[in-house]
Tab-separated table of N, CA and C in Angstrom:
chain	number	residue	atom	x	y	z
A	26	MET	N	29.063	5.467	13.840
A	26	MET	CA	29.142	6.422	14.902
A	26	MET	C	28.848	7.801	14.325
A	27	ILE	N	28.086	8.570	15.055
A	27	ILE	CA	27.797	9.952	14.689
A	27	ILE	C	28.499	10.840	15.713
A	28	VAL	N	29.241	11.820	15.213
A	28	VAL	CA	29.977	12.736	16.077
A	28	VAL	C	29.498	14.148	15.783
A	29	GLN	N	29.150	14.873	16.838
A	29	GLN	CA	28.785	16.287	16.701
A	29	GLN	C	29.817	17.099	17.463
A	30	ARG	N	30.448	18.037	16.766
A	30	ARG	CA	31.474	18.887	17.379
A	30	ARG	C	31.014	20.325	17.260
A	31	GLN	N	30.869	20.994	18.401
A	31	GLN	CA	30.439	22.387	18.393
A	31	GLN	C	31.603	23.262	18.834
A	32	MET	N	31.898	24.305	18.026
A	32	MET	CA	33.043	25.161	18.287
A	32	MET	C	32.636	26.630	18.171
A	33	SER	N	32.819	27.387	19.252
A	33	SER	CA	32.572	28.826	19.246
A	33	SER	C	33.905	29.521	19.018
A	34	VAL	N	34.003	30.226	17.902
A	34	VAL	CA	35.272	30.789	17.457
A	34	VAL	C	35.363	32.268	17.821
A	35	ILE	N	36.540	32.692	18.259
A	35	ILE	CA	36.809	34.100	18.518
A	35	ILE	C	36.720	34.831	17.174
A	36	THR	N	35.980	35.916	17.139
A	36	THR	CA	35.723	36.625	15.882
A	36	THR	C	37.002	36.948	15.121
A	37	GLU	N	38.027	37.405	15.817
A	37	GLU	CA	39.288	37.767	15.163
A	37	GLU	C	40.027	36.558	14.588
A	38	GLU	N	39.652	35.365	14.990
A	38	GLU	CA	40.323	34.134	14.544
A	38	GLU	C	39.519	33.359	13.498
A	39	LEU	N	38.470	33.988	12.961
A	39	LEU	CA	37.596	33.278	12.019
A	39	LEU	C	38.330	32.790	10.775
A	40	GLU	N	39.147	33.622	10.161
A	40	GLU	CA	39.827	33.208	8.926
A	40	GLU	C	40.794	32.041	9.149
A	41	PRO	N	41.697	32.129	10.158
A	41	PRO	CA	42.572	30.963	10.384
A	41	PRO	C	41.779	29.698	10.739
A	42	PHE	N	40.677	29.869	11.487
A	42	PHE	CA	39.860	28.716	11.853
A	42	PHE	C	39.221	28.096	10.614
A	43	ARG	N	38.646	28.923	9.755
A	43	ARG	CA	38.001	28.404	8.541
A	43	ARG	C	38.996	27.661	7.658
A	44	PHE	N	40.192	28.190	7.550
A	44	PHE	CA	41.232	27.526	6.759
A	44	PHE	C	41.553	26.152	7.344
A	45	ALA	N	41.760	26.092	8.678
A	45	ALA	CA	42.069	24.820	9.348
A	45	ALA	C	40.897	23.849	9.245
A	46	LEU	N	39.675	24.361	9.365
A	46	LEU	CA	38.488	23.511	9.280
A	46	LEU	C	38.348	22.917	7.874
A	47	LYS	N	38.600	23.713	6.852
A	47	LYS	CA	38.514	23.204	5.481
A	47	LYS	C	39.527	22.087	5.257
A	48	GLN	N	40.761	22.287	5.716
A	48	GLN	CA	41.781	21.243	5.577
A	48	GLN	C	41.355	19.978	6.327
A	49	TYR	N	40.836	20.152	7.533
A	49	TYR	CA	40.398	19.015	8.344
A	49	TYR	C	39.296	18.231	7.622
A	50	VAL	N	38.290	18.939	7.130
A	50	VAL	CA	37.160	18.280	6.468
A	50	VAL	C	37.626	17.554	5.211
A	51	ASP	N	38.507	18.188	4.436
A	51	ASP	CA	39.032	17.544	3.232
A	51	ASP	C	39.751	16.239	3.576
A	52	MET	N	40.576	16.269	4.603
A	52	MET	CA	41.323	15.074	5.000
A	52	MET	C	40.404	14.004	5.595
A	53	ALA	N	39.526	14.410	6.497
A	53	ALA	CA	38.629	13.446	7.145
A	53	ALA	C	37.733	12.766	6.111
A	54	SER	N	37.218	13.536	5.183
A	54	SER	CA	36.300	12.998	4.166
A	54	SER	C	36.958	11.949	3.280
A	55	SER	N	38.271	12.031	3.146
A	55	SER	CA	38.969	11.087	2.272
A	55	SER	C	39.416	9.813	3.000
A	56	GLN	N	39.153	9.706	4.293
A	56	GLN	CA	39.593	8.555	5.077
A	56	GLN	C	38.651	7.367	4.913
A	57	ASP	N	39.231	6.161	4.943
A	57	ASP	CA	38.413	4.950	4.955
A	57	ASP	C	37.542	4.977	6.210
A	58	GLY	N	36.303	4.655	6.056
A	58	GLY	CA	35.404	4.605	7.200
A	58	GLY	C	34.637	5.888	7.435
A	59	CYS	N	35.003	6.984	6.754
A	59	CYS	CA	34.258	8.226	6.887
A	59	CYS	C	33.116	8.202	5.873
A	60	LEU	N	31.901	8.256	6.360
A	60	LEU	CA	30.739	8.203	5.486
A	60	LEU	C	30.316	9.594	5.013
A	61	HIS	N	30.456	10.594	5.903
A	61	HIS	CA	30.020	11.951	5.555
A	61	HIS	C	30.502	12.934	6.612
A	62	VAL	N	30.834	14.148	6.179
A	62	VAL	CA	31.152	15.251	7.088
A	62	VAL	C	30.343	16.446	6.620
A	63	SER	N	29.660	17.098	7.550
A	63	SER	CA	28.827	18.247	7.230
A	63	SER	C	29.113	19.363	8.228
A	64	ILE	N	29.102	20.610	7.737
A	64	ILE	CA	29.362	21.756	8.606
A	64	ILE	C	28.144	22.667	8.590
A	65	GLN	N	27.777	23.140	9.774
A	65	GLN	CA	26.721	24.130	9.890
A	65	GLN	C	27.274	25.309	10.663
A	66	LYS	N	27.111	26.529	10.129
A	66	LYS	CA	27.498	27.735	10.851
A	66	LYS	C	26.214	28.377	11.345
A	67	LEU	N	26.150	28.627	12.651
A	67	LEU	CA	24.951	29.248	13.199
A	67	LEU	C	24.924	30.711	12.786
A	68	SER	N	23.801	31.149	12.240
A	68	SER	CA	23.718	32.523	11.740
A	68	SER	C	23.802	33.521	12.895
A	69	GLY	N	24.509	34.606	12.622
A	69	GLY	CA	24.646	35.662	13.622
A	69	GLY	C	25.670	35.359	14.702
A	70	LYS	N	26.302	34.207	14.634
A	70	LYS	CA	27.297	33.823	15.643
A	70	LYS	C	28.516	33.259	14.941
A	71	SER	N	29.647	33.256	15.632
A	71	SER	CA	30.816	32.565	15.082
A	71	SER	C	30.903	31.189	15.725
A	72	CYS	N	29.822	30.441	15.558
A	72	CYS	CA	29.728	29.093	16.108
A	72	CYS	C	29.516	28.114	14.962
A	73	PHE	N	30.328	27.066	14.949
A	73	PHE	CA	30.266	26.051	13.914
A	73	PHE	C	29.923	24.714	14.545
A	74	ILE	N	29.087	23.956	13.868
A	74	ILE	CA	28.780	22.588	14.285
A	74	ILE	C	29.200	21.673	13.149
A	75	VAL	N	30.050	20.702	13.464
A	75	VAL	CA	30.529	19.740	12.484
A	75	VAL	C	29.903	18.395	12.825
A	76	TYR	N	29.246	17.797	11.846
A	76	TYR	CA	28.660	16.468	12.006
A	76	TYR	C	29.512	15.495	11.202
A	77	GLU	N	29.942	14.426	11.855
A	77	GLU	CA	30.761	13.410	11.196
A	77	GLU	C	30.089	12.051	11.361
A	78	PHE	N	30.045	11.307	10.281
A	78	PHE	CA	29.457	9.967	10.295
A	78	PHE	C	30.561	8.978	9.930
A	79	TRP	N	30.816	8.041	10.843
A	79	TRP	CA	31.920	7.089	10.689
A	79	TRP	C	31.418	5.659	10.820
A	80	GLU	N	32.040	4.764	10.054
A	80	GLU	CA	31.762	3.333	10.187
A	80	GLU	C	32.490	2.793	11.415
A	81	ASN	N	31.873	1.864	12.094
A	81	ASN	CA	32.476	1.094	13.194
A	81	ASN	C	33.379	1.949	14.084
A	82	ASN	N	34.613	1.526	14.261
A	82	ASN	CA	35.552	2.249	15.126
A	82	ASN	C	36.499	3.152	14.340
A	83	ALA	N	36.136	3.497	13.118
A	83	ALA	CA	37.012	4.313	12.269
A	83	ALA	C	37.288	5.677	12.897
A	84	TRP	N	36.325	6.228	13.643
A	84	TRP	CA	36.532	7.544	14.260
A	84	TRP	C	37.666	7.498	15.273
A	85	ASN	N	37.767	6.416	16.031
A	85	ASN	CA	38.845	6.289	17.017
A	85	ASN	C	40.211	6.294	16.321
A	86	SER	N	40.317	5.635	15.191
A	86	SER	CA	41.568	5.645	14.426
A	86	SER	C	41.829	7.032	13.856
A	87	HIS	N	40.791	7.669	13.392
A	87	HIS	CA	40.879	9.012	12.824
A	87	HIS	C	41.458	10.005	13.845
A	88	LEU	N	41.083	9.864	15.097
A	88	LEU	CA	41.586	10.771	16.145
A	88	LEU	C	43.099	10.689	16.309
A	89	GLN	N	43.689	9.564	15.947
A	89	GLN	CA	45.133	9.368	16.096
A	89	GLN	C	45.936	9.870	14.896
A	90	MET	N	45.250	10.267	13.831
A	90	MET	CA	45.928	10.724	12.617
A	90	MET	C	46.507	12.122	12.828
A	91	ASN	N	47.609	12.412	12.148
A	91	ASN	CA	48.285	13.707	12.293
A	91	ASN	C	47.391	14.889	11.949
A	92	TYR	N	46.597	14.792	10.883
A	92	TYR	CA	45.743	15.922	10.502
A	92	TYR	C	44.705	16.223	11.573
A	93	SER	N	44.199	15.175	12.244
A	93	SER	CA	43.214	15.367	13.309
A	93	SER	C	43.858	16.019	14.528
A	94	LYS	N	45.026	15.550	14.888
A	94	LYS	CA	45.749	16.140	16.020
A	94	LYS	C	46.126	17.590	15.730
A	95	SER	N	46.542	17.876	14.501
A	95	SER	CA	46.900	19.246	14.118
A	95	SER	C	45.692	20.172	14.220
A	96	PHE	N	44.528	19.686	13.780
A	96	PHE	CA	43.315	20.494	13.875
A	96	PHE	C	42.981	20.790	15.332
A	97	GLN	N	43.092	19.795	16.191
A	97	GLN	CA	42.831	20.006	17.621
A	97	GLN	C	43.772	21.065	18.203
A	98	ARG	N	45.054	20.966	17.863
A	98	ARG	CA	46.034	21.929	18.384
A	98	ARG	C	45.769	23.334	17.861
A	99	SER	N	45.424	23.452	16.589
A	99	SER	CA	45.205	24.773	16.003
A	99	SER	C	43.971	25.455	16.588
A	100	ASN	N	43.026	24.670	17.068
A	100	ASN	CA	41.797	25.240	17.637
A	100	ASN	C	42.003	25.915	18.975
A	101	VAL	N	42.992	25.517	19.706
A	101	VAL	CA	43.180	26.012	21.072
A	101	VAL	C	43.159	27.540	21.125
A	102	ASP	N	43.841	28.182	20.189
A	102	ASP	CA	43.926	29.640	20.191
A	102	ASP	C	42.756	30.312	19.475
A	103	CYS	N	41.944	29.548	18.777
A	103	CYS	CA	40.851	30.126	17.982
A	103	CYS	C	39.499	30.095	18.696
A	104	LEU	N	39.351	29.245	19.691
A	104	LEU	CA	38.034	29.029	20.308
A	104	LEU	C	37.825	29.869	21.557
A	105	GLU	N	36.577	30.353	21.705
A	105	GLU	CA	36.201	31.108	22.904
A	105	GLU	C	36.111	30.190	24.118
A	106	THR	N	35.588	28.992	23.894
A	106	THR	CA	35.418	28.000	24.961
A	106	THR	C	35.894	26.658	24.403
A	107	PRO	N	36.172	25.702	25.272
A	107	PRO	CA	36.586	24.383	24.765
A	107	PRO	C	35.518	23.782	23.843
A	108	GLU	N	35.989	23.038	22.873
A	108	GLU	CA	35.110	22.351	21.927
A	108	GLU	C	34.194	21.385	22.669
A	109	ASP	N	32.942	21.326	22.240
A	109	ASP	CA	31.963	20.402	22.823
A	109	ASP	C	31.755	19.257	21.837
A	110	ILE	N	32.079	18.040	22.258
A	110	ILE	CA	31.955	16.866	21.391
A	110	ILE	C	30.914	15.909	21.968
A	111	THR	N	29.986	15.503	21.110
A	111	THR	CA	28.973	14.516	21.475
A	111	THR	C	29.073	13.367	20.476
A	112	THR	N	29.090	12.146	20.978
A	112	THR	CA	29.128	10.986	20.085
A	112	THR	C	27.920	10.102	20.340
A	113	ILE	N	27.441	9.516	19.272
A	113	ILE	CA	26.351	8.553	19.348
A	113	ILE	C	26.799	7.308	18.612
A	114	SER	N	26.849	6.218	19.334
A	114	SER	CA	27.238	4.960	18.706
A	114	SER	C	26.010	4.329	18.077
A	115	THR	N	26.126	3.975	16.822
A	115	THR	CA	25.014	3.353	16.112
A	115	THR	C	25.355	1.886	15.890
A	116	LEU	N	24.702	1.042	16.601
A	116	LEU	CA	24.949	-0.398	16.491
A	116	LEU	C	23.850	-1.039	15.674
A	117	ARG	N	24.254	-1.917	14.799
A	117	ARG	CA	23.273	-2.666	14.011
A	117	ARG	C	23.027	-4.016	14.666
A	118	ASN	N	21.804	-4.424	14.623
A	118	ASN	CA	21.435	-5.735	15.128
A	118	ASN	C	21.570	-6.733	13.980
A	119	SER	N	22.550	-7.609	14.094
A	119	SER	CA	22.772	-8.576	12.998
A	119	SER	C	21.911	-9.826	13.138
A	120	ASN	N	21.118	-9.918	14.190
A	120	ASN	CA	20.237	-11.079	14.414
A	120	ASN	C	18.823	-10.759	14.003
A	121	LYS	N	18.587	-10.556	12.709
A	121	LYS	CA	17.239	-10.216	12.263
A	121	LYS	C	16.471	-11.446	11.907
């Protein structure tokens, strides 16, 4: 599964957001089933795009973890608009 999370951060909240994002990425990256996490900051804006690559249904389990829930809660006061999440399920055809 590929997950794209776009977050527009209030300028005054950039430092607390970056701290929370770093903790989130460190924790997510160490989880079973996490293949890769990448962050892109759009230049000239306080907008971050996080790309996450997960095996099978590992992302659904990840959402239930305390660090993931804490990151979601901490974002509420830091974001200009609600987070935009897009997921793409990547299914392999095992009948080759």
